[in-house]
CSV table of C-alpha atoms in Angstrom, one decimal:
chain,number,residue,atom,x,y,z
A,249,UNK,CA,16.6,-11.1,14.4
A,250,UNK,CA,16.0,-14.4,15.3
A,251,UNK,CA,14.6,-17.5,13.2
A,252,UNK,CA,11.6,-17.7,15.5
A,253,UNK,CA,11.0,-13.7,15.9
A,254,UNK,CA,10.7,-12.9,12.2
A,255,UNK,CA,8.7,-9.8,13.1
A,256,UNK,CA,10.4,-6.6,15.0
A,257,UNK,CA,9.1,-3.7,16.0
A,258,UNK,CA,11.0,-0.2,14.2
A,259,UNK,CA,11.8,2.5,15.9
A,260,UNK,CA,9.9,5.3,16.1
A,261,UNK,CA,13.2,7.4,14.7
A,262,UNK,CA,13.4,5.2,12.1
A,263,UNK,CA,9.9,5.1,10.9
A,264,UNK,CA,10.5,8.9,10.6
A,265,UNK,CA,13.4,8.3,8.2
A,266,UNK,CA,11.7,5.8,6.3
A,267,UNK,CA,8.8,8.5,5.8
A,268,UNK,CA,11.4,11.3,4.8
A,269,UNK,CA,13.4,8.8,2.1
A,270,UNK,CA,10.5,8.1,0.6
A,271,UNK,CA,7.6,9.7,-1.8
A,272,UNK,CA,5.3,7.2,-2.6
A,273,UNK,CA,2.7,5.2,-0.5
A,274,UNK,CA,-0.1,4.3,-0.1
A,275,UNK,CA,-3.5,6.2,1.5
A,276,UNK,CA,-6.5,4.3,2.7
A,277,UNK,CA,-9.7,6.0,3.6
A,278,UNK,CA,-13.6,6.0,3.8
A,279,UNK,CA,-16.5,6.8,1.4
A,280,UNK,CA,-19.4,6.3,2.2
A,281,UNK,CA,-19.5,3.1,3.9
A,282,UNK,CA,-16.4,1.7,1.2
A,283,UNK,CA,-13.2,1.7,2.1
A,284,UNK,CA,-10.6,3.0,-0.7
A,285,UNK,CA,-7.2,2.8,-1.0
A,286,UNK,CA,-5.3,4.6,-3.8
A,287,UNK,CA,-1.5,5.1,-4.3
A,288,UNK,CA,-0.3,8.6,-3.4
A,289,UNK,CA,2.7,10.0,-4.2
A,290,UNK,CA,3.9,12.8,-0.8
A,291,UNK,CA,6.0,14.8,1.0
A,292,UNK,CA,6.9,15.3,4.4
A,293,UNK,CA,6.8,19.6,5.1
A,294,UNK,CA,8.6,21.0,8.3
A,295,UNK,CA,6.3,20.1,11.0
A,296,UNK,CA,5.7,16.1,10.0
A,297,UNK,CA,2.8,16.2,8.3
A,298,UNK,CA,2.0,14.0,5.4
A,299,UNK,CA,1.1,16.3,2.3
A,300,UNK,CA,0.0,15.7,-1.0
A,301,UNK,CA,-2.1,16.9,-3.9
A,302,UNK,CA,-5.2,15.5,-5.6
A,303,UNK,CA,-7.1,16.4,-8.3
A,304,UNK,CA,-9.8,13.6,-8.1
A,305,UNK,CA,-13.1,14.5,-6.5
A,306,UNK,CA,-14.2,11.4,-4.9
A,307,UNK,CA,-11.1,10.8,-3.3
A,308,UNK,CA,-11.1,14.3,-1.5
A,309,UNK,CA,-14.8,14.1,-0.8
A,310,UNK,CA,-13.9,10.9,1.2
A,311,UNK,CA,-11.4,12.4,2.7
A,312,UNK,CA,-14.0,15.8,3.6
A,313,UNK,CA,-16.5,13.1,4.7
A,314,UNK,CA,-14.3,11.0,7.2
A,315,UNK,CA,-11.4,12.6,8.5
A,316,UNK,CA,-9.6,9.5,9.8
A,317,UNK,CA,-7.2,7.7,7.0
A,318,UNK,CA,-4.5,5.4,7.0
A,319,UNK,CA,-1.2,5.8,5.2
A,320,UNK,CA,1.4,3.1,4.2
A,321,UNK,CA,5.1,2.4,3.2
A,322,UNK,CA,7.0,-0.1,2.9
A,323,UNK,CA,10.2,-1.6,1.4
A,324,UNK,CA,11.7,-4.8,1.0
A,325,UNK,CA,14.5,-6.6,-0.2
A,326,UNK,CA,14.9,-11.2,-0.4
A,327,UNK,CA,15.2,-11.2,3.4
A,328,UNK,CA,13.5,-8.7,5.0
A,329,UNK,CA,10.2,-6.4,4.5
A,330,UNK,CA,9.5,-3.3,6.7
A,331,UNK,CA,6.4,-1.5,7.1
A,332,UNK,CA,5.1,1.7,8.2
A,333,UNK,CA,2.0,2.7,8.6
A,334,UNK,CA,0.5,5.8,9.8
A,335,UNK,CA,-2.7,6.5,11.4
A,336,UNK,CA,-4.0,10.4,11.1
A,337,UNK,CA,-6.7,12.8,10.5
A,338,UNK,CA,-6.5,14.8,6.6
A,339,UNK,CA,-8.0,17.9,5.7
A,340,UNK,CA,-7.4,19.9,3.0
A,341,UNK,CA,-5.0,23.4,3.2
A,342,UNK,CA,-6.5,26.6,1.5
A,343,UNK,CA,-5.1,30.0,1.5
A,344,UNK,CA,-1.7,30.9,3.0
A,345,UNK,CA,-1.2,27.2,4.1
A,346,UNK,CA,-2.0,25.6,0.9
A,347,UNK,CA,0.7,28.1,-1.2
A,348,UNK,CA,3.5,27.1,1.6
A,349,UNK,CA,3.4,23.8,0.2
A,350,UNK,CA,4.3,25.2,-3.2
A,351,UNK,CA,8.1,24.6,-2.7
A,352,UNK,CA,7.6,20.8,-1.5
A,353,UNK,CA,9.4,18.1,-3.9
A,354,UNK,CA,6.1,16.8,-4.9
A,355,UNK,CA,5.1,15.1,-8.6
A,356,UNK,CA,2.2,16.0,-10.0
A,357,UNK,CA,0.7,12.4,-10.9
A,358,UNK,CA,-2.6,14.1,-12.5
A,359,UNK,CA,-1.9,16.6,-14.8
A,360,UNK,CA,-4.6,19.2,-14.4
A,361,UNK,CA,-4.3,23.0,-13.2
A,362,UNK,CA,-6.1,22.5,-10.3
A,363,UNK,CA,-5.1,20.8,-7.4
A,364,UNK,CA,-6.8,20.4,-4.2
A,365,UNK,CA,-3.6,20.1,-1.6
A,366,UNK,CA,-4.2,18.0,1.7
A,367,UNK,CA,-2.3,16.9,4.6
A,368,UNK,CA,-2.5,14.1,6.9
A,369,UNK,CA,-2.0,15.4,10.9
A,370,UNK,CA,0.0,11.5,12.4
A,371,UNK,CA,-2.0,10.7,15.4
A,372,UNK,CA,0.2,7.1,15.4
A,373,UNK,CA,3.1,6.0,13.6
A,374,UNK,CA,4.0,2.0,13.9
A,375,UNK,CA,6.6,0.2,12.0
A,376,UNK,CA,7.4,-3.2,11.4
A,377,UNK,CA,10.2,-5.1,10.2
A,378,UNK,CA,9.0,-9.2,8.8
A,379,UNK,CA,11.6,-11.7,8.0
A,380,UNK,CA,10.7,-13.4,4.9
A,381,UNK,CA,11.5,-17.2,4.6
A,382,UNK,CA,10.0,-19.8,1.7
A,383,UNK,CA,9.3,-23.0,3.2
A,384,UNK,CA,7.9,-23.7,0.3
A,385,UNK,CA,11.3,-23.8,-1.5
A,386,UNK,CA,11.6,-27.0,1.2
A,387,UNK,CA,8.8,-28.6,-1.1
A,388,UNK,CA,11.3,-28.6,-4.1
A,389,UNK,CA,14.4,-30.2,-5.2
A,390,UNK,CA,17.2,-28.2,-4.8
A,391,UNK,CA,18.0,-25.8,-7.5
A,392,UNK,CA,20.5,-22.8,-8.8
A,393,UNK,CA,17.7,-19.8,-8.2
B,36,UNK,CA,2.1,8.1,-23.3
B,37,UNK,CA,1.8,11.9,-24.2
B,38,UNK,CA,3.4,14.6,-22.0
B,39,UNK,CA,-0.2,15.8,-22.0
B,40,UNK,CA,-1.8,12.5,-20.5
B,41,UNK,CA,0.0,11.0,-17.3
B,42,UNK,CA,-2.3,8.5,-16.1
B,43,UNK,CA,-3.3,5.8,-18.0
B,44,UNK,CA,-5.3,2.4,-17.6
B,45,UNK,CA,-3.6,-1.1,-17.2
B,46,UNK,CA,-6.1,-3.6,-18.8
B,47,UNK,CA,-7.9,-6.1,-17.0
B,48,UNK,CA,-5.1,-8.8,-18.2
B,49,UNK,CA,-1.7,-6.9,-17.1
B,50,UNK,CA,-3.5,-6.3,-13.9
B,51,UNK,CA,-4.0,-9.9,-13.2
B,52,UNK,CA,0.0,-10.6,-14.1
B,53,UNK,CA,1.2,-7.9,-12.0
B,54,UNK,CA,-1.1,-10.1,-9.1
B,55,UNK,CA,0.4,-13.0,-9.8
B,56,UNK,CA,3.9,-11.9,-10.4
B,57,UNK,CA,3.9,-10.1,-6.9
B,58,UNK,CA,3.6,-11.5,-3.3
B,59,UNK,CA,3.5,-8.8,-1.3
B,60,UNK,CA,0.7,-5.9,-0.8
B,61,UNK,CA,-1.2,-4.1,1.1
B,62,UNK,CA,-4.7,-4.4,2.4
B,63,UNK,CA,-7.4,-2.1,3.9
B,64,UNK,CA,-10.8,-2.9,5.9
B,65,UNK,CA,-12.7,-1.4,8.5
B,66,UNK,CA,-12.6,-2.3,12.1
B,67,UNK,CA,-15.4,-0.2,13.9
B,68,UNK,CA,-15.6,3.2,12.4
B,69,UNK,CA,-11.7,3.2,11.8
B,70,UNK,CA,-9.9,2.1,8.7
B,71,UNK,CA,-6.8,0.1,8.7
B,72,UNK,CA,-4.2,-0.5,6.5
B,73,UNK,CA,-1.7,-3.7,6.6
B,74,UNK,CA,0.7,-5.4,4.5
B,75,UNK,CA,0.2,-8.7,3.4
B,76,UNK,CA,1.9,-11.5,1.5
B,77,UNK,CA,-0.3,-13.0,-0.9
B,78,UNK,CA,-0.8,-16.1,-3.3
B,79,UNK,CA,-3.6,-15.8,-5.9
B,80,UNK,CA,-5.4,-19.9,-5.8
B,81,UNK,CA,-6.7,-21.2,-9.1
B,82,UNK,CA,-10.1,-19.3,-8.4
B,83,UNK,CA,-8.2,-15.9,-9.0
B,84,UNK,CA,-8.9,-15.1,-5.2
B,85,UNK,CA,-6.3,-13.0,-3.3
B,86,UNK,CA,-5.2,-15.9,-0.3
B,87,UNK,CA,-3.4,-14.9,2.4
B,88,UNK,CA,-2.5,-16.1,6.1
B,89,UNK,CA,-2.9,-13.8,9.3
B,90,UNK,CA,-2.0,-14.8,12.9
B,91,UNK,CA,-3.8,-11.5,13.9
B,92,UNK,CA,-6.9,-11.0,16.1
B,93,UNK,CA,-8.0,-7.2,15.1
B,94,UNK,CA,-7.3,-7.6,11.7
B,95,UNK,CA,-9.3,-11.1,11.2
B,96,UNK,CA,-12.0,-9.3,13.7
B,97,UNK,CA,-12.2,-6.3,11.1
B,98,UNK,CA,-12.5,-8.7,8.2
B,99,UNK,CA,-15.3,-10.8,9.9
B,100,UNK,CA,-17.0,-7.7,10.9
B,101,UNK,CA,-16.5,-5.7,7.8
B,102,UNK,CA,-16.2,-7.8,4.6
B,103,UNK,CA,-15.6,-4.6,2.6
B,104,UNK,CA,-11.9,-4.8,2.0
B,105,UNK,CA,-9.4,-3.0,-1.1
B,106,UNK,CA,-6.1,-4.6,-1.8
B,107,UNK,CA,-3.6,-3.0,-4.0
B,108,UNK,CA,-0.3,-3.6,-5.4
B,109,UNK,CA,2.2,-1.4,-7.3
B,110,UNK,CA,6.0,-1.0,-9.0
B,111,UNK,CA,7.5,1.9,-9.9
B,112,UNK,CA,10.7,2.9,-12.0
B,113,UNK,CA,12.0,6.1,-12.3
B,114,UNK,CA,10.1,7.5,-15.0
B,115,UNK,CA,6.4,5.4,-14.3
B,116,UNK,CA,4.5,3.6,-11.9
B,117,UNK,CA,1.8,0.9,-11.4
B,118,UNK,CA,-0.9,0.6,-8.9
B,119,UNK,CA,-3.3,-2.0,-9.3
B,120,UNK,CA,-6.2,-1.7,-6.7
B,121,UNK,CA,-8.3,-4.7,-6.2
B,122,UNK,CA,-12.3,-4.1,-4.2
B,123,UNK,CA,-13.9,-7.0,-3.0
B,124,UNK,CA,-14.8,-9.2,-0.2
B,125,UNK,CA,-13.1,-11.0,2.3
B,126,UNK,CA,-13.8,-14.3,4.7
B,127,UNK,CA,-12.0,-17.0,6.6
B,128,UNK,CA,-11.7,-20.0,5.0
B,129,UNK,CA,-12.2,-23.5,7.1
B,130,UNK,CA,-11.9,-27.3,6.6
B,131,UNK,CA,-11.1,-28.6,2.8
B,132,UNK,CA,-11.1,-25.2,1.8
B,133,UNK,CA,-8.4,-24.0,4.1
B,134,UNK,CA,-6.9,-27.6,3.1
B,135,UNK,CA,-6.4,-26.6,-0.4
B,136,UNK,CA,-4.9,-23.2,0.1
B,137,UNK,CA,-1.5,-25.2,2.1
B,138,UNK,CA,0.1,-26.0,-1.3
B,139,UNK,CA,0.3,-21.7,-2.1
B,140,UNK,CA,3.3,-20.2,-2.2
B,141,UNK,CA,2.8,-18.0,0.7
B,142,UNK,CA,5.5,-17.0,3.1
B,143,UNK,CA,4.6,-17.1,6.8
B,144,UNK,CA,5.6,-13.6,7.9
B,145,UNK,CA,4.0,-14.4,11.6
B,146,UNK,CA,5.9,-17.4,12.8
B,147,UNK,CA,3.0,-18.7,15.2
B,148,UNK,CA,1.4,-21.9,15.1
B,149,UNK,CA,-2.1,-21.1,13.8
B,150,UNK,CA,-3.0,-19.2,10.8
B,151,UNK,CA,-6.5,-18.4,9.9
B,152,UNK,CA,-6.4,-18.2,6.0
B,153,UNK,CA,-8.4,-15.4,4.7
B,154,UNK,CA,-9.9,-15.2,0.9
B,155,UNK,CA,-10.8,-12.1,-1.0
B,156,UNK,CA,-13.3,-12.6,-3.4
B,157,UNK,CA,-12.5,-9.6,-6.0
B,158,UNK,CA,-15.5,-7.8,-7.4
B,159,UNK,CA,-13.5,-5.5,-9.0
B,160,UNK,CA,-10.0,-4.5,-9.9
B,161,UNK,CA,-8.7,-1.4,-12.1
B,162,UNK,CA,-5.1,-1.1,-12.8
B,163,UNK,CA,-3.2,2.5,-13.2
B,164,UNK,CA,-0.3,3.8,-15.0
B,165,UNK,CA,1.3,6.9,-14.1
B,166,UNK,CA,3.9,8.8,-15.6
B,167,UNK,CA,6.2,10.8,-13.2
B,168,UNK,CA,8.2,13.9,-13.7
B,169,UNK,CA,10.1,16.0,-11.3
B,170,UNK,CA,9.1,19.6,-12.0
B,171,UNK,CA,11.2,20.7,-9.1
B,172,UNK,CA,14.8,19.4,-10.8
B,173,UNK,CA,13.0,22.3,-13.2
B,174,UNK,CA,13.9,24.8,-10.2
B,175,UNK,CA,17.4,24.0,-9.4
B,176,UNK,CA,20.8,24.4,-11.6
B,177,UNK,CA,21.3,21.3,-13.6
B,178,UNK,CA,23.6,18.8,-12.1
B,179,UNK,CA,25.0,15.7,-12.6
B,180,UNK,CA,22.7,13.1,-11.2
């Protein structure tokens, strides 16, 4: 990556990985005319969907109400952030579908008995890789950081 | 924290730390009838407004169009994790007000010549805590981790 191309576009492959190493990001969606975003924690289940369970009411009456939601993760270190972010329709699983989720590596965040479980079909996956500079460190005398 | 009550409520005050202790989150809006969901890196100015810089045409359009934005920021350990989810609205800054946002420590993660420098005004912000098991270890032999 060059200095003056600090943004880079990820594979496809590897916004796939990045989505399988991970189990927490972050799910953006409508109610009403709001837009929410709440931190979810998910898994990936055997044909790439996102999946996860919530207990909260509003959250899955958003997600009844408007179909289309975002999803985010991201990781970064001093140098470099990357970024995925998923564009998909969610709907929530019942019956045979919802109890083949059972065996997914998922935490329950809310501790209730019921869960409502819901997965996110990916219309779009995108991910981006940012070079992270300070310039404003230029500002300053040098110093031992 | 109880075994029996996984989710608890940052106050107001550890919120606003974790804000200005981070730099980097992620921010949803509408644009149309679709919601979208970027990451940002982000200064909080001495108005406690969320600052940031974007080089980018739909997301600034979505902003202008929409001023209905959430923000949210997390960190996570092993056993917990904390989400802090900012509501509130956004809009470009111009003249002395853009002026007085060039001294923020905000990295430039689009290396073009013009920024347009975007404020969120928060209206509301509500911090989470949530404590995280792994039920599934539960269902394998114990091993050495």
């Amino acid at each position: 990556m060059s200095e003056h191309s600090p943004v880079t576009t990820l594979a496809e492959d590897d916004c796939w990985q990045m989505l399988h190493d991970q189990e927490f990001g972050r799910l953006a969606f409508h109610l009403a005319d709001e837009v929410h975003l709440v931190p979810i924690n998910y898994a990936i289940d055997a044909d790439r969907r996102i999946v996860f369970r919530t207990a909260e009411g509003s959250k899955l009456l958003g997600l009844t109400m408007n179909a289309d939601v975002a999803f985010e993760i991201d990781e970064f270190t001093e140098e470099v952030a990357r970024s995925v972010v998923v564009r998909g329709r969610a709907r929530q699983l019942e019956g045979h579908e919802e109890d083949e989720t059972e065996l997914l590596p998922l935490r329950p965040w809310v501790n209730t008995a019921k869960f409502n479980v819901i997965v996110i079909e990916v219309d779009e996956i995108t991910g981006r890789q940012f070079g992270l500079t300070r310039p404003w460190l230029h500002m300053r005398p040098p110093h031992e950081e």
